[in-house]
Coordinates of N, CA, C and O in Angstrom, one line a residue:
M1 N 0.9 -1.2 0.1 CA 0.2 -0.2 -0.1 C 0.7 1.2 0.0 O 1.8 1.6 0.7
L2 N 0.6 2.2 -0.7 CA 1.4 3.6 -0.9 C 0.9 4.3 0.3 O -0.2 4.6 0.6
T3 N 1.9 5.0 0.9 CA 1.3 5.9 1.8 C 2.1 7.2 1.9 O 3.2 7.3 1.4
Y4 N 1.0 8.2 2.2 CA 1.4 9.6 2.2 C 2.0 10.0 3.9 O 1.0 9.9 4.8
I5 N 2.9 10.4 3.8 CA 3.3 10.7 5.2 C 3.0 12.4 5.5 O 3.8 13.3 5.0
T6 N 1.7 12.4 5.8 CA 1.3 13.7 6.5 C 0.2 13.8 7.2 O -0.6 12.8 7.4
E7 N 0.0 14.9 8.0 CA -1.4 14.9 9.0 C -1.7 16.1 8.5 O -3.2 16.7 8.9
N8 N -1.5 16.7 7.3 CA -2.3 18.2 7.0 C -3.2 17.7 5.8 O -3.0 17.5 4.9
K9 N -4.8 18.2 6.6 CA -6.0 17.8 5.9 C -6.0 18.5 4.7 O -6.4 17.9 3.6
D10 N -5.2 19.8 4.2 CA -5.2 20.6 3.0 C -4.4 19.7 2.3 O -4.7 19.4 0.9
K11 N -3.3 18.9 2.5 CA -2.3 18.3 1.8 C -3.0 16.9 1.3 O -2.7 16.6 0.2
I12 N -3.7 16.4 2.2 CA -4.5 15.2 1.9 C -5.4 15.3 0.9 O -5.7 14.6 -0.1
L13 N -6.2 16.5 1.0 CA -7.3 16.7 -0.1 C -6.5 16.8 -1.6 O -7.2 16.3 -2.2
L14 N -5.7 17.6 -1.4 CA -5.3 18.1 -2.8 C -4.4 16.6 -3.3 O -4.7 16.1 -4.5
A15 N -4.1 15.8 -2.7 CA -3.6 14.5 -3.1 C -4.6 13.6 -3.5 O -4.5 12.9 -4.7
K16 N -5.7 13.8 -2.6 CA -6.8 12.9 -3.3 C -7.4 13.5 -4.6 O -7.6 12.6 -5.7
N17 N -7.2 14.7 -4.6 CA -7.9 15.3 -6.0 C -6.7 15.0 -7.3 O -7.2 15.1 -8.6
G18 N -5.9 15.2 -6.8 CA -4.7 14.8 -8.0 C -4.5 13.1 -8.5 O -4.6 13.2 -9.6
L19 N -4.7 12.3 -7.3 CA -4.3 10.7 -7.5 C -5.6 10.0 -7.9 O -5.3 9.2 -8.5
D20 N -6.7 10.3 -7.4 CA -8.1 9.8 -7.5 C -8.3 9.5 -8.9 O -8.5 8.5 -9.2
P21 N -8.2 10.4 -9.7 CA -8.5 10.5 -11.0 C -7.7 9.6 -12.0 O -7.9 9.0 -12.8
L22 N -6.5 9.2 -11.1 CA -5.5 8.4 -12.0 C -5.7 7.0 -11.3 O -4.7 5.9 -11.6
G23 N -6.6 6.7 -10.5 CA -6.6 5.2 -10.1 C -5.6 5.1 -8.8 O -5.7 3.8 -8.8
I24 N -4.8 6.2 -8.2 CA -3.8 5.8 -7.1 C -4.7 5.9 -5.9 O -5.2 7.4 -5.7
T25 N -4.7 5.2 -5.1 CA -5.0 5.4 -3.6 C -4.0 5.0 -2.6 O -3.0 4.5 -3.0
F26 N -4.0 5.8 -1.7 CA -2.9 5.9 -0.8 C -3.7 5.9 0.7 O -4.9 6.3 0.9
Q27 N -2.8 5.6 1.8 CA -3.1 5.7 3.1 C -2.2 7.1 3.7 O -1.2 7.5 3.1
T28 N -2.6 7.9 4.8 CA -1.9 8.4 5.6 C -1.4 8.1 6.7 O -2.1 7.2 7.5
I29 N -0.3 8.4 7.3 CA 0.4 8.5 8.4 C 0.9 9.5 8.7 O 1.7 10.3 8.1
E30 N 1.1 9.7 10.1 CA 1.7 11.0 10.6 C 2.9 10.4 11.5 O 3.1 9.6 12.2
L31 N 4.2 10.9 11.0 CA 5.4 10.7 11.7 C 6.1 11.7 12.2 O 6.2 13.0 11.6
D32 N 6.8 11.7 13.5 CA 7.7 13.0 13.6 C 8.9 12.8 13.4 O 9.7 12.2 13.6
L33 N 9.1 13.4 11.9 CA 10.3 13.6 11.5 C 11.2 14.7 11.7 O 10.6 15.7 12.1
I34 N 12.3 14.5 11.7 CA 13.2 15.8 11.6 C 13.4 16.3 10.2 O 13.4 16.0 9.3
E35 N 12.9 17.9 10.3 CA 13.3 18.6 9.2 C 14.2 19.6 9.3 O 14.7 20.4 10.0
I36 N 15.2 18.8 8.2 CA 16.5 19.6 8.3 C 16.4 21.2 7.7 O 15.4 21.4 7.1
Q37 N 17.2 21.9 8.2 CA 17.2 23.4 7.4 C 18.3 23.4 6.4 O 19.2 23.2 6.0
S38 N 17.3 23.6 5.2 CA 18.1 23.8 3.9 C 17.3 24.9 2.9 O 16.1 25.1 3.4
E39 N 17.9 25.5 2.1 CA 17.3 26.2 1.4 C 16.8 25.8 -0.3 O 16.0 26.3 -0.9
S40 N 17.1 24.6 -0.1 CA 16.4 23.3 -1.1 C 15.2 22.6 -0.6 O 15.3 21.9 0.3
I41 N 14.2 22.7 -1.2 CA 12.8 22.2 -0.7 C 13.2 20.8 -1.2 O 12.7 19.7 -0.5
E42 N 13.7 20.2 -2.3 CA 13.9 18.8 -2.7 C 14.8 18.4 -1.7 O 14.6 17.2 -1.4
E43 N 15.6 18.9 -1.1 CA 16.8 18.3 -0.3 C 16.0 17.8 0.7 O 15.9 16.8 1.8
I44 N 14.9 19.0 1.6 CA 14.2 18.8 2.4 C 13.1 17.5 2.4 O 13.3 16.9 3.2
A45 N 12.8 17.5 1.3 CA 11.8 16.5 1.0 C 12.4 14.9 0.9 O 11.8 14.0 1.4
R46 N 13.6 15.2 -0.1 CA 14.2 13.7 0.1 C 14.6 13.1 1.5 O 14.5 12.2 2.0
H47 N 15.2 14.5 2.2 CA 15.5 13.5 3.7 C 14.5 13.1 4.7 O 14.4 12.2 4.9
K48 N 13.5 13.7 4.2 CA 12.0 13.3 5.0 C 11.4 12.1 4.5 O 11.1 11.4 5.4
A49 N 11.7 11.8 3.3 CA 11.2 10.7 2.9 C 12.2 9.3 3.3 O 11.5 8.2 3.8
I50 N 13.5 9.7 3.3 CA 14.3 8.6 3.5 C 14.2 8.0 5.0 O 14.3 6.9 5.4
Q51 N 14.3 9.2 5.7 CA 13.6 9.2 7.3 C 12.2 8.2 7.5 O 12.2 7.2 7.8
A52 N 11.6 8.6 6.4 CA 10.0 7.8 7.0 C 10.2 6.1 6.7 O 9.9 5.5 6.9
F53 N 11.0 6.0 5.1 CA 11.3 4.9 4.8 C 12.2 4.1 5.8 O 11.6 2.8 5.7
E54 N 13.0 4.6 6.3 CA 13.8 3.5 7.4 C 12.5 3.2 8.6 O 12.9 2.5 9.1
I55 N 11.8 4.3 9.0 CA 10.7 3.9 9.8 C 9.7 2.6 9.3 O 9.4 1.6 10.0
I56 N 8.8 2.9 8.2 CA 8.0 2.2 7.4 C 8.3 1.0 6.6 O 7.6 0.2 6.6
K57 N 9.3 1.1 6.2 CA 10.1 0.4 5.1 C 9.1 -0.3 4.1 O 8.8 -1.2 3.6
E58 N 8.1 0.8 3.6 CA 7.0 0.6 2.5 C 7.0 1.7 1.8 O 7.6 2.9 2.0
P59 N 6.6 1.6 0.6 CA 6.5 2.7 -0.6 C 5.6 3.8 0.1 O 4.7 3.5 0.7
L60 N 6.4 5.1 -0.3 CA 5.5 5.8 0.4 C 6.1 7.4 -0.4 O 6.6 7.4 -1.2
F61 N 5.3 8.5 0.0 CA 5.7 9.8 -0.8 C 5.7 11.0 0.3 O 4.6 10.6 1.5
V62 N 6.1 11.6 0.7 CA 6.0 13.2 1.1 C 6.2 14.4 0.3 O 6.6 14.1 -0.9
T63 N 5.6 15.2 0.6 CA 5.5 16.5 -0.2 C 6.0 17.7 0.6 O 5.5 17.7 2.0
D64 N 6.4 18.5 -0.2 CA 7.1 19.7 1.0 C 6.6 21.1 -0.1 O 6.9 20.9 -1.2
H65 N 6.4 22.0 0.3 CA 6.3 23.5 -0.5 C 7.3 24.5 0.1 O 7.4 24.6 1.2
G66 N 7.9 25.4 -0.7 CA 7.9 26.7 0.0 C 7.3 28.0 -1.1 O 7.0 27.8 -2.2
W67 N 7.4 29.1 -0.5 CA 6.9 30.3 -1.1 C 8.0 31.1 -1.3 O 8.7 31.4 -0.4
S68 N 8.1 31.7 -2.7 CA 9.2 32.8 -2.8 C 8.8 34.0 -3.4 O 7.5 34.1 -4.1
I69 N 8.9 35.2 -2.1 CA 8.1 36.3 -2.7 C 9.6 37.3 -3.5 O 10.4 37.9 -2.4
P70 N 9.4 37.4 -4.8 CA 10.4 37.8 -5.5 C 10.6 39.4 -4.9 O 11.9 40.0 -4.9
S71 N 9.6 40.3 -4.4 CA 10.0 41.6 -4.0 C 10.8 41.3 -2.6 O 11.3 42.5 -2.3
L72 N 10.5 40.4 -2.2 CA 11.5 40.2 -0.5 C 12.7 39.1 -1.0 O 13.1 38.9 0.1
H73 N 13.3 39.5 -2.1 CA 14.3 38.5 -2.5 C 14.3 36.9 -2.0 O 15.2 36.3 -1.5
G74 N 13.1 36.3 -2.5 CA 12.8 35.2 -2.2 C 12.3 35.0 -0.6 O 12.0 33.2 -0.4
F75 N 12.3 35.6 0.2 CA 11.7 35.2 1.4 C 10.2 34.6 1.4 O 9.6 35.1 0.4
P76 N 9.7 33.9 1.9 CA 10.5 32.8 3.2 C 10.9 31.6 2.7 O 11.7 30.8 3.5
G77 N 10.8 31.3 1.3 CA 11.5 30.0 0.8 C 10.8 28.9 1.3 O 9.5 28.7 1.8
P78 N 11.6 28.0 2.1 CA 11.5 26.6 2.3 C 10.8 26.8 4.2 O 10.3 25.7 4.7
Y79 N 11.1 28.0 4.5 CA 10.5 28.1 5.8 C 9.1 28.8 5.8 O 8.8 29.2 7.1
M80 N 8.4 28.4 5.0 CA 6.9 28.8 5.0 C 6.3 28.3 6.3 O 5.5 28.8 6.8
K81 N 6.6 26.8 6.4 CA 5.8 26.2 7.5 C 6.0 26.9 9.0 O 4.9 27.4 9.6
Y82 N 7.1 27.7 9.5 CA 7.4 28.2 10.6 C 7.1 29.9 10.3 O 6.4 30.0 11.2
I83 N 6.7 30.3 9.3 CA 6.5 31.7 9.1 C 4.7 31.9 9.2 O 4.3 33.0 9.7
N84 N 4.0 30.8 8.8 CA 2.7 30.6 9.1 C 2.2 30.6 10.2 O 0.8 30.9 10.6
R85 N 3.2 30.0 11.3 CA 3.0 30.0 12.8 C 3.4 31.3 13.2 O 2.4 31.5 14.4
W86 N 4.4 32.1 12.9 CA 4.7 33.4 13.4 C 3.7 34.2 12.9 O 3.3 35.4 13.5
F87 N 3.4 34.4 11.6 CA 2.8 35.6 10.7 C 1.1 35.3 11.0 O 0.7 34.2 10.3
D88 N 0.3 36.3 11.0 CA -1.0 36.1 10.9 C -1.6 36.7 9.7 O -0.4 37.3 9.0
P89 N -2.2 36.8 8.9 CA -2.7 37.1 7.4 C -2.7 38.5 7.7 O -1.9 39.0 6.4
Q90 N -2.5 39.5 8.7 CA -2.5 40.6 8.4 C -1.0 41.1 8.7 O -0.9 42.2 7.7
D91 N -0.2 40.3 9.2 CA 1.1 40.5 9.0 C 1.7 40.4 7.5 O 2.4 41.2 7.0
F92 N 1.1 39.3 6.6 CA 1.8 39.3 5.1 C 1.1 40.4 4.7 O 1.7 41.0 3.8
L93 N -0.2 40.8 4.9 CA -0.7 42.2 4.2 C 0.3 43.6 4.3 O 0.7 44.2 3.4
S94 N 0.5 43.5 5.9 CA 1.3 44.8 5.9 C 2.8 44.7 5.4 O 3.0 45.6 4.8
L95 N 3.4 43.4 5.4 CA 4.7 43.2 4.9 C 4.8 43.4 3.4 O 5.6 44.1 3.1
M96 N 3.8 43.3 2.9 CA 3.7 43.8 1.3 C 2.8 44.8 1.0 O 3.2 45.4 -0.2
S97 N 2.7 45.6 1.9 CA 1.8 47.1 1.6 C 2.9 48.1 0.8 O 2.4 48.9 0.2
R98 N 4.0 48.0 1.1 CA 5.0 48.7 0.4 C 5.4 48.5 -0.7 O 6.3 49.4 -1.5
H99 N 5.2 47.2 -1.3 CA 6.0 46.8 -2.6 C 4.7 46.8 -3.6 O 3.5 46.2 -3.7
K100 N 5.1 47.3 -4.6 CA 4.1 47.2 -5.7 C 4.1 45.7 -6.6 O 3.3 45.4 -7.2
D101 N 5.5 45.2 -6.3 CA 5.3 43.6 -6.8 C 4.6 42.7 -6.0 O 5.4 42.3 -5.1
K102 N 3.1 42.2 -6.2 CA 2.9 41.5 -5.3 C 2.9 40.0 -5.6 O 2.1 39.0 -5.0
T103 N 3.7 39.5 -6.5 CA 3.6 38.2 -6.9 C 4.3 37.2 -5.8 O 5.1 37.9 -4.9
I104 N 3.9 35.9 -5.9 CA 4.2 35.0 -4.8 C 4.6 33.9 -5.9 O 3.6 33.8 -6.5
I105 N 5.6 33.0 -5.3 CA 5.8 31.8 -6.4 C 5.8 30.5 -5.3 O 6.5 30.6 -4.5
N106 N 4.6 29.4 -5.6 CA 4.7 28.5 -5.0 C 5.6 27.2 -5.7 O 5.1 26.9 -6.5
N107 N 6.6 26.7 -5.0 CA 7.4 25.7 -5.3 C 6.9 24.4 -4.7 O 7.2 24.4 -3.1
D108 N 6.4 23.3 -5.5 CA 6.1 22.3 -4.5 C 7.1 21.3 -5.1 O 7.4 21.0 -6.3
T109 N 7.3 20.4 -4.0 CA 8.4 19.0 -4.3 C 7.3 17.9 -3.9 O 7.1 17.9 -2.8
L110 N 7.4 16.7 -4.6 CA 6.7 15.5 -3.9 C 8.1 14.4 -4.2 O 8.8 14.7 -5.1
C111 N 8.4 13.5 -2.9 CA 9.4 12.7 -3.2 C 8.9 11.5 -2.9 O 8.3 11.1 -1.8
Y112 N 9.2 10.5 -3.5 CA 8.6 9.0 -3.7 C 9.6 8.1 -3.2 O 10.7 8.4 -3.6
I113 N 9.8 7.2 -2.4 CA 10.7 6.2 -2.1 C 10.3 4.9 -2.0 O 8.9 4.7 -1.4
D114 N 10.9 3.8 -2.6 CA 10.6 2.3 -2.4 C 11.8 1.6 -2.2 O 13.2 2.6 -1.8
K115 N 11.8 0.4 -2.0 CA 13.3 -0.5 -2.1 C 14.1 0.1 -3.3 O 15.4 -0.2 -3.1
H116 N 13.8 0.6 -4.2 CA 14.4 0.7 -5.6 C 14.7 2.4 -5.9 O 15.5 2.3 -7.0
H117 N 14.0 2.8 -5.6 CA 13.4 4.2 -6.2 C 13.5 5.4 -5.1 O 12.9 5.1 -4.0
V118 N 14.3 6.7 -5.4 CA 14.1 7.8 -4.8 C 13.8 8.8 -5.9 O 14.9 8.9 -6.6
Q119 N 12.7 9.2 -6.0 CA 12.3 9.9 -7.4 C 11.8 11.4 -7.0 O 10.9 11.3 -5.9
I120 N 12.2 12.5 -7.3 CA 11.5 14.1 -7.1 C 10.9 14.2 -8.0 O 11.1 14.1 -9.4
F121 N 9.5 15.0 -7.9 CA 8.8 15.6 -8.8 C 8.6 17.1 -8.5 O 8.3 17.2 -7.2
T122 N 8.7 18.0 -9.3 CA 8.4 19.7 -8.7 C 7.5 19.9 -9.9 O 7.5 19.9 -10.9
T123 N 6.9 21.3 -9.0 CA 5.9 22.3 -10.1 C 6.4 23.5 -9.3 O 6.4 23.6 -8.1
Q124 N 6.0 24.5 -10.1 CA 6.2 25.8 -9.7 C 4.5 26.4 -10.2 O 4.2 26.4 -11.3
H125 N 4.0 27.0 -9.2 CA 2.7 28.2 -9.7 C 3.3 29.4 -9.2 O 3.7 29.8 -7.9
K126 N 2.8 30.2 -10.1 CA 2.6 32.2 -9.7 C 1.7 32.4 -9.3 O 0.3 32.2 -10.0
G127 N 1.3 33.2 -8.5 CA 0.2 33.9 -7.8 C 0.6 35.4 -7.6 O 1.5 35.6 -8.0
R128 N -0.6 35.8 -6.7 CA -0.2 37.0 -5.8 C -0.8 37.3 -4.6 O -1.8 36.6 -4.4
F129 N -0.4 38.4 -4.2 CA -1.1 38.8 -2.7 C -2.3 39.4 -3.4 O -2.4 40.2 -4.1
I130 N -3.5 39.2 -2.3 CA -4.8 39.9 -2.6 C -4.8 41.0 -1.3 O -3.8 41.0 -0.4
S131 N -5.6 42.2 -1.4 CA -6.0 42.9 -0.6 C -6.4 42.6 0.9 O -6.6 43.6 1.6
Q132 N -7.2 41.8 1.2 CA -8.0 41.2 2.0 C -7.9 39.8 2.7 O -7.9 38.8 1.5
V133 N -8.0 39.7 3.7 CA -8.1 38.4 4.5 C -9.5 37.9 3.8 O -10.1 38.2 3.9
Q134 N -9.2 36.4 3.3 CA -10.4 35.5 2.6 C -10.2 33.8 3.0 O -9.0 33.4 2.9
G135 N -11.1 33.6 3.5 CA -11.0 32.0 4.0 C -10.5 31.6 5.4 O -10.2 32.7 6.1
E136 N -10.4 30.6 5.6 CA -10.0 30.0 7.1 C -8.8 29.3 6.6 O -8.6 28.3 5.6
G137 N -7.6 29.0 7.4 CA -6.9 28.1 7.3 C -5.6 28.9 7.5 O -5.5 29.9 8.3
F138 N -4.3 28.3 6.9 CA -2.9 28.7 7.1 C -2.9 30.5 6.6 O -3.5 30.7 6.0
S139 N -2.2 31.1 7.4 CA -2.0 32.7 7.3 C -2.1 33.0 5.7 O -3.0 33.4 5.3
A140 N -0.7 32.7 5.1 CA -0.5 33.1 3.8 C -1.6 32.4 2.7 O -2.1 33.4 2.0
N141 N -2.4 31.4 2.8 CA -3.2 30.6 2.2 C -4.6 31.9 1.9 O -5.2 31.7 1.3
R142 N -4.6 32.7 3.0 CA -6.1 33.3 3.5 C -5.4 34.9 2.6 O -6.5 35.6 2.5
V143 N -4.3 35.1 1.8 CA -4.1 36.6 1.4 C -3.3 36.2 0.1 O -2.9 37.3 -0.2
V144 N -3.4 35.0 -0.4 CA -2.7 34.5 -1.7 C -3.8 33.8 -2.5 O -4.7 33.3 -2.2
T145 N -3.5 34.4 -3.7 CA -4.6 33.6 -5.0 C -3.5 33.2 -5.9 O -2.6 33.8 -6.4
M146 N -3.9 31.9 -6.4 CA -3.2 31.5 -7.5 C -4.0 31.0 -8.9 O -3.5 30.9 -9.7
T147 N -5.1 31.7 -8.9 CA -6.1 31.7 -9.9 C -6.7 33.0 -10.6 O -6.4 34.2 -9.8
N148 N -7.0 33.4 -11.3 CA -7.6 34.5 -11.9 C -9.0 35.0 -11.3 O -9.6 36.2 -11.6
D149 N -9.4 34.1 -10.7 CA -11.0 34.2 -10.1 C -10.7 35.2 -8.8 O -11.9 35.8 -8.2
G150 N -9.7 35.5 -8.2 CA -9.5 36.3 -7.1 C -9.8 35.8 -5.8 O -9.4 36.3 -4.8
K151 N -10.5 34.4 -5.6 CA -10.5 33.8 -4.6 C -8.8 33.5 -4.1 O -7.9 32.6 -5.0
S152 N -9.2 33.2 -2.5 CA -7.8 33.2 -1.9 C -7.6 31.5 -2.1 O -8.2 30.4 -2.4
V153 N -6.2 30.9 -1.7 CA -6.2 29.7 -1.8 C -6.8 28.7 -0.8 O -7.4 27.9 -0.7
A154 N -7.0 29.4 0.5 CA -7.7 28.9 1.5 C -9.5 28.8 0.8 O -9.7 27.7 1.5
E155 N -10.0 29.8 0.3 CA -11.3 29.6 -0.2 C -11.2 28.2 -1.2 O -12.2 27.7 -1.1
H156 N -10.3 28.2 -2.0 CA -10.3 27.2 -2.9 C -10.2 25.7 -2.0 O -11.0 24.8 -2.6
V157 N -9.1 25.8 -1.3 CA -9.2 24.5 -0.4 C -10.5 24.0 0.3 O -11.2 23.0 0.2
Q158 N -11.1 24.9 0.9 CA -12.2 24.9 1.7 C -13.5 24.4 0.9 O -14.6 23.4 1.1
A159 N -13.2 24.8 -0.5 CA -14.5 24.2 -1.7 C -14.0 23.1 -1.9 O -14.8 22.5 -2.8
G160 N -13.1 22.5 -1.7 CA -12.5 21.1 -2.2 C -11.7 21.1 -3.6 O -11.6 20.1 -4.3
N161 N -11.6 22.4 -3.8 CA -10.7 22.7 -5.2 C -9.5 22.8 -4.8 O -8.9 23.2 -4.1
N162 N -8.6 22.4 -6.3 CA -7.1 22.6 -6.0 C -6.8 24.2 -6.5 O -6.9 24.4 -7.7
P163 N -6.3 24.8 -5.6 CA -6.0 26.3 -6.1 C -4.8 26.6 -6.8 O -4.7 27.8 -7.1
F164 N -4.4 25.2 -7.2 CA -3.3 25.5 -8.1 C -3.5 25.0 -9.5 O -2.3 24.7 -10.7
G165 N -4.7 25.0 -9.4 CA -5.0 24.5 -10.9 C -4.4 23.1 -11.5 O -4.8 21.9 -10.5
D166 N -4.0 23.0 -12.6 CA -3.2 21.8 -13.0 C -2.0 21.7 -12.1 O -1.2 21.8 -13.0
N167 N -2.1 20.6 -11.0 CA -1.0 20.6 -10.5 C -0.1 19.6 -10.9 O -0.2 18.2 -11.0
G168 N 0.7 20.1 -11.6 CA 1.8 19.3 -12.4 C 2.2 18.0 -11.9 O 2.6 17.0 -12.5
Y169 N 3.0 18.1 -10.6 CA 3.5 17.1 -10.0 C 2.5 15.8 -9.8 O 3.0 14.7 -9.7
W170 N 1.3 16.0 -9.3 CA 0.5 14.9 -9.4 C 0.5 14.0 -10.8 O 0.7 12.7 -10.3
K171 N 0.5 14.6 -11.8 CA 0.5 14.0 -13.1 C 1.2 13.5 -13.3 O 1.5 12.3 -13.7
Q172 N 2.5 14.0 -12.9 CA 4.2 13.7 -13.5 C 4.2 12.5 -12.5 O 4.8 11.2 -12.7
F173 N 3.7 12.3 -11.1 CA 4.1 11.3 -10.3 C 3.4 10.0 -10.7 O 3.5 9.1 -10.7
G174 N 2.0 10.4 -11.0 CA 0.9 9.3 -11.1 C 1.6 8.5 -12.6 O 1.5 7.3 -12.5
K175 N 2.0 9.4 -13.6 CA 2.5 8.6 -14.6 C 3.6 7.6 -14.7 O 3.7 6.6 -14.9
W176 N 4.5 8.3 -13.5 CA 5.7 7.6 -13.4 C 5.4 6.5 -12.5 O 5.9 5.6 -12.5
Y177 N 4.5 6.6 -11.5 CA 4.1 5.6 -10.4 C 3.7 4.5 -11.2 O 3.9 3.1 -10.9
K178 N 2.9 4.6 -12.1 CA 2.4 3.5 -13.1 C 3.2 2.6 -13.6 O 2.8 1.6 -14.0
S179 N 4.1 3.4 -14.1 CA 5.1 3.0 -15.1 C 5.9 1.7 -14.2 O 6.4 1.1 -15.1
V180 N 6.4 1.9 -13.1 CA 7.1 1.4 -12.4 C 6.3 0.3 -11.5 O 7.2 -0.7 -10.9
Q181 N 5.4 0.1 -11.4 CA 4.1 -1.0 -10.7 C 4.5 -2.0 -11.9 O 4.1 -2.1 -12.9
H182 N 4.3 -3.0 -10.9 CA 4.1 -4.4 -11.9 C 2.9 -4.8 -12.0 O 1.8 -5.0 -11.0

């Protein structure tokens, strides 16, 4: 059985939305993994996947992401998990208020591991900060839109939609995963 290492309900919903149409099912478990400090999201995901595999010794995948704000020189990068704990949505809006460029880039990474493979899949989505807090959930998700409709990431997730549109790594991973299964 394929296992997704996460407790994040939003990530689980996005995985179901991405993998169900491909006929790929998975279970989820939570593991207390050490998250290394690195500016490379791929390196962080790979490290977590290897740790998890050493524990459960079954095919699994982890996902990780980072947000890059060009007007803030790439901040916060892979440290978004921590920034979401420290900043409330208004903190993000205040931080961005003096910048004309409201662009934010979501960098997503999926790392799959089994006895024979360690495979990384990545995708990138460009969005922008919106002017007011919308929806419930993680701080940044409430003040960022990745779509032309202006709805926040949080609003899309709450509605059961993928706020990143055609999330490329689910298709990449699904195609590859089916090709290596017997």
